[in-house]
């Protein structure tokens, strides 16, 4: 599934090169939508609603750039509904009534209308109230998009008539997949490492990732995306190293030795080097857990608890919020008393077991 179109714009897409890359890469099929598997995967609630054509009014709640507008357009396409985009920033009650009158006429002709309201939280109570009679009569199917908690920003009467779906920020692999699909549209090739850097920088926002790629493409002559161009587009330095290569192991080894020698400053330095290079956060968390057991052990049993908690925080929060949990764990392990007694004792017993097995 994909957030944006899996193929470059075709000849019929007149003037497409002048439109932002994120806009050009929107998909035309639900099967090409990447992300939000928790609601759109096989047999998931929204997927069932769409496939059975049992759509009701819905609120799509999630951070910017995760595919709310794209999903609304795809729903209209799949269910063969008229799609009317409506901006809460630019429209008032007069415009609402005009659009509702058109939707009512379409319903009488047997056509359904999806009214998509971007940033629905910007409508005040009176404006939101104006939609109610049309939603109740079935003149429109309302799809609202918001970055704010609907419980606080959407009136109760609309909420009770809608299903709320929470959309999540896209993962790094999902954004990398989208960027790979966008490369032909900007006539570039790129290493996966460089695309991962853009994905990490985008922090779950596909639009941000595409904007960065488009800006970097303009400064990458020769058909190859360059580190310098990406650095300019992100306005920050890019640190690359192969995750299976020598530098990868050198850095994690340096982190481990810094923790073992209780050097807090060095541990933080090597940790941040790895984070900025795009290292897998859960890999770092696993190594910290190992350090807690191997180097600290019974000298401070809470070190293992802290490392497990950091791993759970990283898994729950993602990037960049989870990075602070890793830093906190690295500092704790560095400052903790050290003991490898349990590690050495287990080694001795293991040798004894191997020597005494009949």
PDB file of C-alpha atoms in Angstrom, residues 132-352:
ATOM      1  CA  UNK A 132     -25.232  18.620  11.253  1.00  0.00           C
ATOM      2  CA  UNK A 133     -28.566  18.571   9.375  1.00  0.00           C
ATOM      3  CA  UNK A 134     -26.842  17.558   6.137  1.00  0.00           C
ATOM      4  CA  UNK A 135     -24.898  14.775   7.821  1.00  0.00           C
ATOM      5  CA  UNK A 136     -28.060  13.509   9.531  1.00  0.00           C
ATOM      6  CA  UNK A 137     -30.077  13.513   6.281  1.00  0.00           C
ATOM      7  CA  UNK A 138     -27.288  11.763   4.431  1.00  0.00           C
ATOM      8  CA  UNK A 139     -26.782  14.612   1.954  1.00  0.00           C
ATOM      9  CA  UNK A 140     -23.050  14.350   2.581  1.00  0.00           C
ATOM     10  CA  UNK A 141     -20.477  11.959   3.949  1.00  0.00           C
ATOM     11  CA  UNK A 142     -18.219  14.147   6.029  1.00  0.00           C
ATOM     12  CA  UNK A 143     -14.505  13.400   6.208  1.00  0.00           C
ATOM     13  CA  UNK A 144     -12.710  15.766   8.547  1.00  0.00           C
ATOM     14  CA  UNK A 145      -8.938  15.946   8.905  1.00  0.00           C
ATOM     15  CA  UNK A 146      -7.270  17.329  11.988  1.00  0.00           C
ATOM     16  CA  UNK A 147      -3.928  17.397  13.746  1.00  0.00           C
ATOM     17  CA  UNK A 148      -5.666  18.145  17.058  1.00  0.00           C
ATOM     18  CA  UNK A 149      -7.475  15.778  19.405  1.00  0.00           C
ATOM     19  CA  UNK A 150     -11.057  15.634  18.044  1.00  0.00           C
ATOM     20  CA  UNK A 151     -12.444  15.132  21.553  1.00  0.00           C
ATOM     21  CA  UNK A 152     -11.489  18.725  22.326  1.00  0.00           C
ATOM     22  CA  UNK A 153     -11.810  20.390  18.912  1.00  0.00           C
ATOM     23  CA  UNK A 154     -14.864  18.793  17.236  1.00  0.00           C
ATOM     24  CA  UNK A 155     -18.350  19.328  18.673  1.00  0.00           C
ATOM     25  CA  UNK A 156     -19.943  16.353  20.418  1.00  0.00           C
ATOM     26  CA  UNK A 157     -22.869  16.196  17.994  1.00  0.00           C
ATOM     27  CA  UNK A 158     -20.529  15.690  15.016  1.00  0.00           C
ATOM     28  CA  UNK A 159     -18.327  13.262  16.910  1.00  0.00           C
ATOM     29  CA  UNK A 160     -21.315  11.098  17.814  1.00  0.00           C
ATOM     30  CA  UNK A 161     -22.183  10.809  14.119  1.00  0.00           C
ATOM     31  CA  UNK A 162     -18.627  10.029  12.998  1.00  0.00           C
ATOM     32  CA  UNK A 163     -15.961   7.397  13.488  1.00  0.00           C
ATOM     33  CA  UNK A 164     -12.569   8.700  14.537  1.00  0.00           C
ATOM     34  CA  UNK A 165      -9.481   7.044  13.045  1.00  0.00           C
ATOM     35  CA  UNK A 166      -6.060   7.913  14.442  1.00  0.00           C
ATOM     36  CA  UNK A 167      -3.297   7.980  11.828  1.00  0.00           C
ATOM     37  CA  UNK A 168       0.313   7.446  12.859  1.00  0.00           C
ATOM     38  CA  UNK A 169       3.513   9.076  11.729  1.00  0.00           C
ATOM     39  CA  UNK A 170       5.176   7.034   8.996  1.00  0.00           C
ATOM     40  CA  UNK A 171       8.135   4.834   9.868  1.00  0.00           C
ATOM     41  CA  UNK A 172      11.575   5.308   8.343  1.00  0.00           C
ATOM     42  CA  UNK A 173      11.221   2.218   6.060  1.00  0.00           C
ATOM     43  CA  UNK A 174       7.819   3.463   4.859  1.00  0.00           C
ATOM     44  CA  UNK A 175       9.203   6.892   3.980  1.00  0.00           C
ATOM     45  CA  UNK A 176      12.241   5.328   2.296  1.00  0.00           C
ATOM     46  CA  UNK A 177       9.848   3.291   0.129  1.00  0.00           C
ATOM     47  CA  UNK A 178       7.994   6.465  -0.851  1.00  0.00           C
ATOM     48  CA  UNK A 179      11.240   8.279  -1.664  1.00  0.00           C
ATOM     49  CA  UNK A 180      12.372   5.387  -3.854  1.00  0.00           C
ATOM     50  CA  UNK A 181       9.137   5.728  -5.799  1.00  0.00           C
ATOM     51  CA  UNK A 182       9.730   9.457  -6.137  1.00  0.00           C
ATOM     52  CA  UNK A 183      13.255   9.158  -7.566  1.00  0.00           C
ATOM     53  CA  UNK A 184      12.130   8.608 -11.191  1.00  0.00           C
ATOM     54  CA  UNK A 185       9.969  11.738 -10.991  1.00  0.00           C
ATOM     55  CA  UNK A 186      13.050  13.849 -10.219  1.00  0.00           C
ATOM     56  CA  UNK A 187      15.237  11.801 -12.585  1.00  0.00           C
ATOM     57  CA  UNK A 188      17.679  10.707  -9.869  1.00  0.00           C
ATOM     58  CA  UNK A 189      19.261   7.659  -8.345  1.00  0.00           C
ATOM     59  CA  UNK A 190      20.248   7.560  -4.667  1.00  0.00           C
ATOM     60  CA  UNK A 191      21.741   5.255  -2.087  1.00  0.00           C
ATOM     61  CA  UNK A 192      19.419   3.770   0.513  1.00  0.00           C
ATOM     62  CA  UNK A 193      21.581   5.291   3.252  1.00  0.00           C
ATOM     63  CA  UNK A 194      20.985   8.792   1.940  1.00  0.00           C
ATOM     64  CA  UNK A 195      17.248   8.172   1.627  1.00  0.00           C
ATOM     65  CA  UNK A 196      17.240   6.919   5.227  1.00  0.00           C
ATOM     66  CA  UNK A 197      18.801  10.201   6.327  1.00  0.00           C
ATOM     67  CA  UNK A 198      16.000  12.134   4.632  1.00  0.00           C
ATOM     68  CA  UNK A 199      13.421   9.803   6.190  1.00  0.00           C
ATOM     69  CA  UNK A 200      14.860  10.265   9.690  1.00  0.00           C
ATOM     70  CA  UNK A 201      14.918  14.038   9.199  1.00  0.00           C
ATOM     71  CA  UNK A 202      11.271  13.997   8.025  1.00  0.00           C
ATOM     72  CA  UNK A 203      10.173  12.547  11.380  1.00  0.00           C
ATOM     73  CA  UNK A 204       7.181  10.628  10.033  1.00  0.00           C
ATOM     74  CA  UNK A 205       6.069  13.356   7.576  1.00  0.00           C
ATOM     75  CA  UNK A 206       6.009  12.148   3.960  1.00  0.00           C
ATOM     76  CA  UNK A 207       5.398  15.648   2.610  1.00  0.00           C
ATOM     77  CA  UNK A 208       8.502  16.919   4.399  1.00  0.00           C
ATOM     78  CA  UNK A 209      10.488  14.008   2.980  1.00  0.00           C
ATOM     79  CA  UNK A 210       9.354  14.724  -0.575  1.00  0.00           C
ATOM     80  CA  UNK A 211      10.060  18.442  -0.192  1.00  0.00           C
ATOM     81  CA  UNK A 212      13.587  17.635   0.991  1.00  0.00           C
ATOM     82  CA  UNK A 213      14.143  15.234  -1.896  1.00  0.00           C
ATOM     83  CA  UNK A 214      12.878  17.792  -4.404  1.00  0.00           C
ATOM     84  CA  UNK A 215      15.114  20.522  -2.997  1.00  0.00           C
ATOM     85  CA  UNK A 216      18.126  18.199  -2.977  1.00  0.00           C
ATOM     86  CA  UNK A 217      17.392  17.054  -6.528  1.00  0.00           C
ATOM     87  CA  UNK A 218      17.699  20.620  -7.795  1.00  0.00           C
ATOM     88  CA  UNK A 219      21.274  20.710  -6.448  1.00  0.00           C
ATOM     89  CA  UNK A 220      22.292  17.222  -7.624  1.00  0.00           C
ATOM     90  CA  UNK A 221      23.549  17.422 -11.210  1.00  0.00           C
ATOM     91  CA  UNK A 222      24.473  14.233 -13.009  1.00  0.00           C
ATOM     92  CA  UNK A 223      21.481  12.137 -11.997  1.00  0.00           C
ATOM     93  CA  UNK A 224      22.873  11.067  -8.588  1.00  0.00           C
ATOM     94  CA  UNK A 225      21.644  12.408  -5.262  1.00  0.00           C
ATOM     95  CA  UNK A 226      24.639  13.767  -3.363  1.00  0.00           C
ATOM     96  CA  UNK A 227      25.375  14.096   0.339  1.00  0.00           C
ATOM     97  CA  UNK A 228      26.129  17.805  -0.114  1.00  0.00           C
ATOM     98  CA  UNK A 229      22.760  18.441  -1.766  1.00  0.00           C
ATOM     99  CA  UNK A 230      20.890  16.630   1.012  1.00  0.00           C
ATOM    100  CA  UNK A 231      22.855  18.552   3.641  1.00  0.00           C
ATOM    101  CA  UNK A 232      21.918  21.838   1.978  1.00  0.00           C
ATOM    102  CA  UNK A 233      18.262  20.823   1.733  1.00  0.00           C
ATOM    103  CA  UNK A 234      18.110  19.800   5.393  1.00  0.00           C
ATOM    104  CA  UNK A 235      20.452  22.582   6.533  1.00  0.00           C
ATOM    105  CA  UNK A 236      22.326  20.119   8.687  1.00  0.00           C
ATOM    106  CA  UNK A 237      25.279  17.786   8.363  1.00  0.00           C
ATOM    107  CA  UNK A 238      24.696  14.227   7.193  1.00  0.00           C
ATOM    108  CA  UNK A 239      26.650  11.487   8.933  1.00  0.00           C
ATOM    109  CA  UNK A 240      26.718   8.272   6.931  1.00  0.00           C
ATOM    110  CA  UNK A 241      28.079   4.876   7.718  1.00  0.00           C
ATOM    111  CA  UNK A 242      27.185   1.396   6.541  1.00  0.00           C
ATOM    112  CA  UNK A 243      25.067  -0.351   9.141  1.00  0.00           C
ATOM    113  CA  UNK A 244      26.781  -3.619   8.374  1.00  0.00           C
ATOM    114  CA  UNK A 245      30.235  -2.134   7.853  1.00  0.00           C
ATOM    115  CA  UNK A 246      33.332  -1.533   9.938  1.00  0.00           C
ATOM    116  CA  UNK A 247      32.391   1.970  11.104  1.00  0.00           C
ATOM    117  CA  UNK A 248      29.086   0.666  12.437  1.00  0.00           C
ATOM    118  CA  UNK A 249      30.888  -1.767  14.731  1.00  0.00           C
ATOM    119  CA  UNK A 250      33.573   0.766  15.613  1.00  0.00           C
ATOM    120  CA  UNK A 251      30.990   3.212  16.957  1.00  0.00           C
ATOM    121  CA  UNK A 252      28.978   0.703  18.987  1.00  0.00           C
ATOM    122  CA  UNK A 253      32.258  -0.651  20.364  1.00  0.00           C
ATOM    123  CA  UNK A 254      33.322   2.880  21.339  1.00  0.00           C
ATOM    124  CA  UNK A 255      29.990   3.401  23.087  1.00  0.00           C
ATOM    125  CA  UNK A 256      30.343   0.121  24.982  1.00  0.00           C
ATOM    126  CA  UNK A 257      33.902   0.907  26.096  1.00  0.00           C
ATOM    127  CA  UNK A 258      32.872   4.403  27.220  1.00  0.00           C
ATOM    128  CA  UNK A 259      30.059   2.986  29.362  1.00  0.00           C
ATOM    129  CA  UNK A 260      32.367   0.318  30.763  1.00  0.00           C
ATOM    130  CA  UNK A 261      34.947   2.947  31.753  1.00  0.00           C
ATOM    131  CA  UNK A 262      32.244   5.230  33.263  1.00  0.00           C
ATOM    132  CA  UNK A 263      33.042   8.054  30.808  1.00  0.00           C
ATOM    133  CA  UNK A 264      29.694   9.843  30.505  1.00  0.00           C
ATOM    134  CA  UNK A 265      30.844  12.491  28.015  1.00  0.00           C
ATOM    135  CA  UNK A 266      32.353   9.927  25.653  1.00  0.00           C
ATOM    136  CA  UNK A 267      29.309   7.654  25.898  1.00  0.00           C
ATOM    137  CA  UNK A 268      27.001  10.526  24.931  1.00  0.00           C
ATOM    138  CA  UNK A 269      29.299  11.533  22.074  1.00  0.00           C
ATOM    139  CA  UNK A 270      29.340   8.066  20.500  1.00  0.00           C
ATOM    140  CA  UNK A 271      25.615   7.623  21.099  1.00  0.00           C
ATOM    141  CA  UNK A 272      24.766  10.881  19.328  1.00  0.00           C
ATOM    142  CA  UNK A 273      27.140  10.014  16.482  1.00  0.00           C
ATOM    143  CA  UNK A 274      25.131   6.840  15.915  1.00  0.00           C
ATOM    144  CA  UNK A 275      21.770   8.572  16.250  1.00  0.00           C
ATOM    145  CA  UNK A 276      22.715  11.312  13.777  1.00  0.00           C
ATOM    146  CA  UNK A 277      23.934   8.690  11.320  1.00  0.00           C
ATOM    147  CA  UNK A 278      20.515   7.054  11.379  1.00  0.00           C
ATOM    148  CA  UNK A 279      21.328   3.926  13.372  1.00  0.00           C
ATOM    149  CA  UNK A 280      18.412   1.627  14.232  1.00  0.00           C
ATOM    150  CA  UNK A 281      17.270   2.827  17.656  1.00  0.00           C
ATOM    151  CA  UNK A 282      16.208  -0.630  18.791  1.00  0.00           C
ATOM    152  CA  UNK A 283      19.659  -1.977  17.911  1.00  0.00           C
ATOM    153  CA  UNK A 284      21.193   0.615  20.247  1.00  0.00           C
ATOM    154  CA  UNK A 285      18.620  -0.267  22.922  1.00  0.00           C
ATOM    155  CA  UNK A 286      19.529  -3.962  22.658  1.00  0.00           C
ATOM    156  CA  UNK A 287      23.213  -3.146  23.099  1.00  0.00           C
ATOM    157  CA  UNK A 288      22.472  -0.993  26.162  1.00  0.00           C
ATOM    158  CA  UNK A 289      20.527  -3.886  27.678  1.00  0.00           C
ATOM    159  CA  UNK A 290      23.525  -6.122  27.088  1.00  0.00           C
ATOM    160  CA  UNK A 291      25.813  -3.594  28.800  1.00  0.00           C
ATOM    161  CA  UNK A 292      23.465  -3.453  31.804  1.00  0.00           C
ATOM    162  CA  UNK A 293      23.736  -7.209  32.296  1.00  0.00           C
ATOM    163  CA  UNK A 294      27.342  -7.741  31.264  1.00  0.00           C
ATOM    164  CA  UNK A 295      29.161  -4.753  32.788  1.00  0.00           C
ATOM    165  CA  UNK A 296      26.954  -3.574  35.660  1.00  0.00           C
ATOM    166  CA  UNK A 297      24.995  -6.620  36.710  1.00  0.00           C
ATOM    167  CA  UNK A 298      24.399  -7.016  40.433  1.00  0.00           C
ATOM    168  CA  UNK A 299      26.332  -3.859  41.300  1.00  0.00           C
ATOM    169  CA  UNK A 300      23.130  -2.000  40.318  1.00  0.00           C
ATOM    170  CA  UNK A 301      20.247  -4.310  39.314  1.00  0.00           C
ATOM    171  CA  UNK A 302      18.177  -1.249  38.349  1.00  0.00           C
ATOM    172  CA  UNK A 303      20.461  -0.672  35.376  1.00  0.00           C
ATOM    173  CA  UNK A 304      18.698  -3.505  33.565  1.00  0.00           C
ATOM    174  CA  UNK A 305      15.304  -2.017  34.455  1.00  0.00           C
ATOM    175  CA  UNK A 306      16.391   1.381  33.105  1.00  0.00           C
ATOM    176  CA  UNK A 307      17.623  -0.180  29.842  1.00  0.00           C
ATOM    177  CA  UNK A 308      14.407  -2.147  29.317  1.00  0.00           C
ATOM    178  CA  UNK A 309      12.383   1.001  30.029  1.00  0.00           C
ATOM    179  CA  UNK A 310      14.466   2.915  27.450  1.00  0.00           C
ATOM    180  CA  UNK A 311      13.806   0.211  24.854  1.00  0.00           C
ATOM    181  CA  UNK A 312      10.058   0.401  25.510  1.00  0.00           C
ATOM    182  CA  UNK A 313      10.117   4.207  25.321  1.00  0.00           C
ATOM    183  CA  UNK A 314      11.929   4.094  21.972  1.00  0.00           C
ATOM    184  CA  UNK A 315       9.427   1.591  20.615  1.00  0.00           C
ATOM    185  CA  UNK A 316       6.472   3.646  21.878  1.00  0.00           C
ATOM    186  CA  UNK A 317       7.648   7.167  21.023  1.00  0.00           C
ATOM    187  CA  UNK A 318       9.777   6.664  17.914  1.00  0.00           C
ATOM    188  CA  UNK A 319      12.083   9.362  16.546  1.00  0.00           C
ATOM    189  CA  UNK A 320      13.150  11.860  17.834  1.00  0.00           C
ATOM    190  CA  UNK A 321      11.411  11.703  21.238  1.00  0.00           C
ATOM    191  CA  UNK A 322      12.686   8.209  21.990  1.00  0.00           C
ATOM    192  CA  UNK A 323      16.289   9.326  21.518  1.00  0.00           C
ATOM    193  CA  UNK A 324      16.201  11.088  24.877  1.00  0.00           C
ATOM    194  CA  UNK A 325      15.375   7.796  26.583  1.00  0.00           C
ATOM    195  CA  UNK A 326      18.458   6.229  25.002  1.00  0.00           C
ATOM    196  CA  UNK A 327      20.599   9.134  26.196  1.00  0.00           C
ATOM    197  CA  UNK A 328      19.170   8.824  29.693  1.00  0.00           C
ATOM    198  CA  UNK A 329      19.949   5.095  29.747  1.00  0.00           C
ATOM    199  CA  UNK A 330      23.484   5.625  28.442  1.00  0.00           C
ATOM    200  CA  UNK A 331      24.157   8.222  31.169  1.00  0.00           C
ATOM    201  CA  UNK A 332      22.705   5.950  33.857  1.00  0.00           C
ATOM    202  CA  UNK A 333      24.823   2.980  32.739  1.00  0.00           C
ATOM    203  CA  UNK A 334      27.953   5.119  32.557  1.00  0.00           C
ATOM    204  CA  UNK A 335      27.486   6.443  36.097  1.00  0.00           C
ATOM    205  CA  UNK A 336      26.432   3.122  37.630  1.00  0.00           C
ATOM    206  CA  UNK A 337      28.915   0.979  39.613  1.00  0.00           C
ATOM    207  CA  UNK A 338      30.360  -1.843  37.534  1.00  0.00           C
ATOM    208  CA  UNK A 339      30.518  -5.563  38.242  1.00  0.00           C
ATOM    209  CA  UNK A 340      31.001  -8.447  35.851  1.00  0.00           C
ATOM    210  CA  UNK A 341      30.748 -11.015  38.661  1.00  0.00           C
ATOM    211  CA  UNK A 342      27.542 -12.591  37.328  1.00  0.00           C
ATOM    212  CA  UNK A 343      28.966 -12.676  33.809  1.00  0.00           C
ATOM    213  CA  UNK A 344      32.180 -14.369  34.970  1.00  0.00           C
ATOM    214  CA  UNK A 345      30.362 -16.763  37.314  1.00  0.00           C
ATOM    215  CA  UNK A 346      28.063 -17.923  34.530  1.00  0.00           C
ATOM    216  CA  UNK A 347      31.087 -18.522  32.285  1.00  0.00           C
ATOM    217  CA  UNK A 348      32.782 -20.660  34.923  1.00  0.00           C
ATOM    218  CA  UNK A 349      29.638 -22.705  35.530  1.00  0.00           C
ATOM    219  CA  UNK A 350      29.078 -23.154  31.791  1.00  0.00           C
ATOM    220  CA  UNK A 351      32.612 -24.529  31.422  1.00  0.00           C
ATOM    221  CA  UNK A 352      32.019 -26.837  34.357  1.00  0.00           C
TER     222      UNK A 352
END
